[in-house]
Amino acid sequence: MRTQHCLYALLSLMLGVGNLPAEMPRFEAVTIDPAAASKACYAVTVADVDGDRRDDIVVVTEDQVLWYRNPEWDKHVILDNQTELDNVCIAPLDIDGDGWVDFALGAGWTRVGTVQWISRGKEKQSDQLWNVYPIGREPWLHRMRFANVLDKDRPQLVISPLNAVNAPGVKLTAFEIPEDPREQRWPATVLDATLNRMHNHWHLDRNDDDVAETLTASQEGIHLVRRKDDGEFTKTKLSGATEGDSPQQSGAGEIKTGYLKGGRSFIATIEPMHGTSVVVYTDPFGDGGPSGRHVLDNTLAQGHAIWPADLDDDGTDELVVGHREAGNGPVRGPGVYIYDCTDEAGTTWKKHVLDDGGVAVEDLLCHDFNDDGLLDIVAVGRATLNVKLYLNQGEPSAN
């Protein structure tokens, strides 16, 4: 089948029709775990946990951190009731520099908001419960990612809380990894403290200077937070609520960046928070201000995950989207959909149904799990409590 794709690409170039969109590939659904949690699977990430050079699936539940070994997908427990309820977010990195992956973890998010990192014991056995080391506290801690936003030698842990407490906005904060992360304090820098209901954030390096900027999705809309040459941080509004909109009707909840053919970037969102609409901004960083807002779908309920990825290898990222409650469209869900761009401008997209009702998506991501050069999809459920993997078969689907 890959030979057919190569022949098609060559024929397209010869005939001058190389701009035709590729066919959406078929995916094989694999249930990794039908009941991973008692309350909810809150987050999923990818890391080589056992050091075999194959990336494994790591899942956060309310009271555990689990990993599933690639390719058999047998389950192992990293943490078990060792943090405040509920665990909510996770970020992988070799924090102590010993050559093995560690994780930052957010827990107790609706109450105390504990920030910690976890590491295996001296024997480096991944099947034993790991150790927990505190970093700090931030009420309503909701999301975290590693990125170099401070122009340092190592990335920082950037966290975004959901709700402001006795303040106008939440503290978007970067924690620096100290020389001895187990014993020393992690210095904290507040990047911004003016936005509320910040449901997610994302990092990008537009200038290729190895210093990341931060996109935020909050009730005020989409903002870009970046470091200036003097070390201070500035905030630029890219899209937002109009005057009179309520917090439930305004802003954004999920945010990622993707690329159209030729390398032009776009921003993809779910709007508003826990919202109904899949939205693409095709010119978010224009000199004249943001423009090019396109609503791809407005039939979701509790939209909770979005991930751009080139699934069909046509040079343009598709959008993989998940929602966690039944919507109001012809396909109700909850489930996983793929939106395929059908023009070079990024203005028209076709919706493909990957999973209708099989997973109430709380989080998802794309990654090549079997090293075949094709991006796969993994999703975790809230009400459904499950972990599902969708393996990219590389051949066109029947849809």
Short mmCIF file of N, CA, C and O in Angstrom, two decimals, residues 201-256:
data_model
loop_
_atom_site.label_atom_id
_atom_site.label_comp_id
_atom_site.label_asym_id
_atom_site.label_seq_id
_atom_site.Cartn_x
_atom_site.Cartn_y
_atom_site.Cartn_z
N HIS A 201 -2.47 25.67 28.22
CA HIS A 201 -1.46 26.51 27.57
C HIS A 201 -0.59 25.63 26.68
O HIS A 201 -0.58 24.40 26.80
N TRP A 202 0.16 26.28 25.79
CA TRP A 202 1.00 25.58 24.81
C TRP A 202 2.21 26.43 24.52
O TRP A 202 2.16 27.66 24.64
N HIS A 203 3.32 25.79 24.14
CA HIS A 203 4.56 26.52 23.89
C HIS A 203 4.97 26.39 22.43
O HIS A 203 4.73 25.36 21.78
N LEU A 204 5.61 27.44 21.91
CA LEU A 204 6.14 27.44 20.55
C LEU A 204 7.34 28.36 20.49
O LEU A 204 7.49 29.27 21.32
N ASP A 205 8.21 28.10 19.52
CA ASP A 205 9.40 28.92 19.32
C ASP A 205 9.34 29.50 17.91
O ASP A 205 9.85 28.93 16.96
N ARG A 206 8.68 30.65 17.77
CA ARG A 206 8.49 31.24 16.44
C ARG A 206 9.77 31.79 15.86
O ARG A 206 9.91 31.90 14.63
N ASN A 207 10.72 32.21 16.70
CA ASN A 207 11.92 32.86 16.22
C ASN A 207 13.11 31.91 16.08
O ASN A 207 14.21 32.36 15.71
N ASP A 208 12.92 30.63 16.40
CA ASP A 208 14.02 29.65 16.34
C ASP A 208 15.23 30.11 17.13
O ASP A 208 16.39 29.90 16.73
N ASP A 209 14.97 30.72 18.31
CA ASP A 209 16.06 31.17 19.17
C ASP A 209 16.18 30.34 20.43
O ASP A 209 16.89 30.72 21.37
N ASP A 210 15.48 29.20 20.46
CA ASP A 210 15.50 28.28 21.60
C ASP A 210 14.87 28.87 22.86
O ASP A 210 15.08 28.33 23.96
N VAL A 211 14.11 29.95 22.71
CA VAL A 211 13.34 30.51 23.82
C VAL A 211 11.86 30.41 23.45
O VAL A 211 11.44 30.95 22.43
N ALA A 212 11.11 29.72 24.27
CA ALA A 212 9.71 29.43 23.94
C ALA A 212 8.79 30.56 24.35
O ALA A 212 8.99 31.22 25.37
N GLU A 213 7.79 30.78 23.53
CA GLU A 213 6.67 31.65 23.87
C GLU A 213 5.52 30.77 24.34
O GLU A 213 5.51 29.56 24.10
N THR A 214 4.55 31.37 25.02
CA THR A 214 3.46 30.61 25.61
C THR A 214 2.12 31.11 25.10
O THR A 214 1.82 32.31 25.20
N LEU A 215 1.33 30.21 24.53
CA LEU A 215 -0.05 30.51 24.16
C LEU A 215 -0.96 30.07 25.29
O LEU A 215 -0.81 28.97 25.83
N THR A 216 -1.92 30.92 25.66
CA THR A 216 -2.84 30.59 26.74
C THR A 216 -4.27 30.58 26.22
O THR A 216 -4.64 31.38 25.36
N ALA A 217 -5.06 29.66 26.76
CA ALA A 217 -6.49 29.58 26.47
C ALA A 217 -7.23 29.83 27.78
O ALA A 217 -7.18 29.01 28.70
N SER A 218 -7.92 30.97 27.86
CA SER A 218 -8.60 31.36 29.09
C SER A 218 -9.95 31.95 28.75
O SER A 218 -10.32 32.07 27.57
N GLN A 219 -10.70 32.37 29.78
CA GLN A 219 -12.00 32.96 29.52
C GLN A 219 -11.89 34.29 28.78
O GLN A 219 -12.84 34.74 28.13
N GLU A 220 -10.71 34.92 28.84
CA GLU A 220 -10.49 36.16 28.11
C GLU A 220 -10.11 35.93 26.66
O GLU A 220 -10.01 36.91 25.89
N GLY A 221 -9.88 34.70 26.26
CA GLY A 221 -9.55 34.40 24.88
C GLY A 221 -8.18 33.76 24.75
O GLY A 221 -7.72 33.03 25.62
N ILE A 222 -7.51 34.05 23.63
CA ILE A 222 -6.19 33.50 23.33
C ILE A 222 -5.17 34.62 23.46
O ILE A 222 -5.33 35.70 22.89
N HIS A 223 -4.10 34.35 24.20
CA HIS A 223 -3.04 35.34 24.39
C HIS A 223 -1.68 34.70 24.14
O HIS A 223 -1.51 33.49 24.34
N LEU A 224 -0.73 35.52 23.73
CA LEU A 224 0.65 35.10 23.56
C LEU A 224 1.49 35.80 24.63
O LEU A 224 1.51 37.04 24.71
N VAL A 225 2.15 35.01 25.46
CA VAL A 225 3.01 35.54 26.53
C VAL A 225 4.46 35.25 26.13
O VAL A 225 4.82 34.09 25.89
N ARG A 226 5.26 36.29 26.08
CA ARG A 226 6.65 36.09 25.64
C ARG A 226 7.61 36.95 26.45
O ARG A 226 7.24 37.98 27.01
N ARG A 227 8.85 36.49 26.48
CA ARG A 227 9.91 37.19 27.20
C ARG A 227 10.53 38.25 26.31
O ARG A 227 10.89 37.99 25.16
N LYS A 228 10.67 39.46 26.83
CA LYS A 228 11.33 40.55 26.11
C LYS A 228 12.83 40.50 26.35
O LYS A 228 13.32 39.76 27.20
N ASP A 229 13.56 41.29 25.60
CA ASP A 229 15.02 41.30 25.72
C ASP A 229 15.48 41.72 27.11
O ASP A 229 16.56 41.31 27.55
N ASP A 230 14.67 42.51 27.81
CA ASP A 230 15.06 42.95 29.16
C ASP A 230 14.68 41.95 30.24
O ASP A 230 14.89 42.21 31.43
N GLY A 231 14.12 40.80 29.84
CA GLY A 231 13.77 39.78 30.81
C GLY A 231 12.36 39.85 31.32
O GLY A 231 11.89 38.91 31.98
N GLU A 232 11.67 40.95 31.06
CA GLU A 232 10.26 41.07 31.46
C GLU A 232 9.38 40.32 30.47
O GLU A 232 9.80 40.00 29.34
N PHE A 233 8.13 40.08 30.88
CA PHE A 233 7.20 39.35 30.02
C PHE A 233 6.06 40.26 29.58
O PHE A 233 5.58 41.10 30.34
N THR A 234 5.67 40.07 28.34
CA THR A 234 4.58 40.85 27.77
C THR A 234 3.50 39.91 27.27
O THR A 234 3.77 38.77 26.90
N LYS A 235 2.27 40.41 27.24
CA LYS A 235 1.11 39.61 26.84
C LYS A 235 0.43 40.30 25.66
O LYS A 235 0.17 41.50 25.70
N THR A 236 0.13 39.52 24.60
CA THR A 236 -0.55 40.04 23.41
C THR A 236 -1.84 39.27 23.20
O THR A 236 -1.82 38.03 23.17
N LYS A 237 -2.93 39.98 23.03
CA LYS A 237 -4.22 39.33 22.81
C LYS A 237 -4.35 38.96 21.33
O LYS A 237 -4.21 39.80 20.45
N LEU A 238 -4.62 37.68 21.06
CA LEU A 238 -4.79 37.21 19.69
C LEU A 238 -6.25 37.03 19.32
O LEU A 238 -6.62 37.18 18.16
N SER A 239 -7.07 36.66 20.27
CA SER A 239 -8.50 36.52 20.05
C SER A 239 -9.17 36.53 21.40
O SER A 239 -8.58 36.10 22.40
N GLY A 240 -10.41 37.02 21.46
CA GLY A 240 -11.04 37.06 22.76
C GLY A 240 -12.51 37.35 22.73
O GLY A 240 -13.12 37.50 21.67
N ALA A 241 -13.07 37.42 23.93
CA ALA A 241 -14.50 37.65 24.09
C ALA A 241 -14.87 39.08 23.73
O ALA A 241 -14.06 39.99 23.83
N THR A 242 -16.11 39.24 23.28
CA THR A 242 -16.62 40.58 23.06
C THR A 242 -17.29 41.08 24.32
O THR A 242 -17.66 40.30 25.20
N GLU A 243 -17.46 42.36 24.43
CA GLU A 243 -18.02 42.96 25.63
C GLU A 243 -19.43 42.42 25.87
O GLU A 243 -20.25 42.34 24.96
N GLY A 244 -19.69 42.01 27.09
CA GLY A 244 -21.00 41.49 27.44
C GLY A 244 -21.09 39.97 27.46
O GLY A 244 -22.05 39.41 27.98
N ASP A 245 -20.08 39.29 26.89
CA ASP A 245 -20.08 37.84 26.93
C ASP A 245 -19.86 37.35 28.35
O ASP A 245 -19.05 37.91 29.10
N SER A 246 -20.56 36.30 28.74
CA SER A 246 -20.34 35.69 30.05
C SER A 246 -19.13 34.77 29.96
O SER A 246 -18.74 34.35 28.87
N PRO A 247 -18.50 34.41 31.10
CA PRO A 247 -17.37 33.49 31.06
C PRO A 247 -17.71 32.15 30.42
O PRO A 247 -16.86 31.51 29.82
N GLN A 248 -18.98 31.73 30.53
CA GLN A 248 -19.39 30.46 29.95
C GLN A 248 -19.50 30.54 28.43
O GLN A 248 -19.50 29.52 27.75
N GLN A 249 -19.61 31.74 27.88
CA GLN A 249 -19.79 31.92 26.44
C GLN A 249 -18.53 32.39 25.74
O GLN A 249 -18.52 32.49 24.51
N SER A 250 -17.49 32.70 26.48
CA SER A 250 -16.34 33.37 25.89
C SER A 250 -15.08 32.55 26.03
O SER A 250 -15.02 31.56 26.74
N GLY A 251 -14.05 33.02 25.35
CA GLY A 251 -12.72 32.47 25.51
C GLY A 251 -12.53 31.13 24.86
O GLY A 251 -13.23 30.73 23.94
N ALA A 252 -11.51 30.41 25.36
CA ALA A 252 -11.11 29.13 24.78
C ALA A 252 -10.68 28.20 25.90
O ALA A 252 -10.29 28.63 26.99
N GLY A 253 -10.73 26.88 25.61
CA GLY A 253 -10.36 25.91 26.62
C GLY A 253 -9.16 25.06 26.24
O GLY A 253 -8.39 24.66 27.10
N GLU A 254 -9.00 24.75 24.96
CA GLU A 254 -7.87 23.96 24.49
C GLU A 254 -7.15 24.73 23.39
O GLU A 254 -7.78 25.47 22.63
N ILE A 255 -5.83 24.54 23.30
CA ILE A 255 -5.06 25.29 22.31
C ILE A 255 -3.81 24.53 21.91
O ILE A 255 -3.13 23.94 22.75
N LYS A 256 -3.55 24.49 20.60
CA LYS A 256 -2.33 23.89 20.05
C LYS A 256 -1.96 24.67 18.79
O LYS A 256 -2.78 25.41 18.23
#
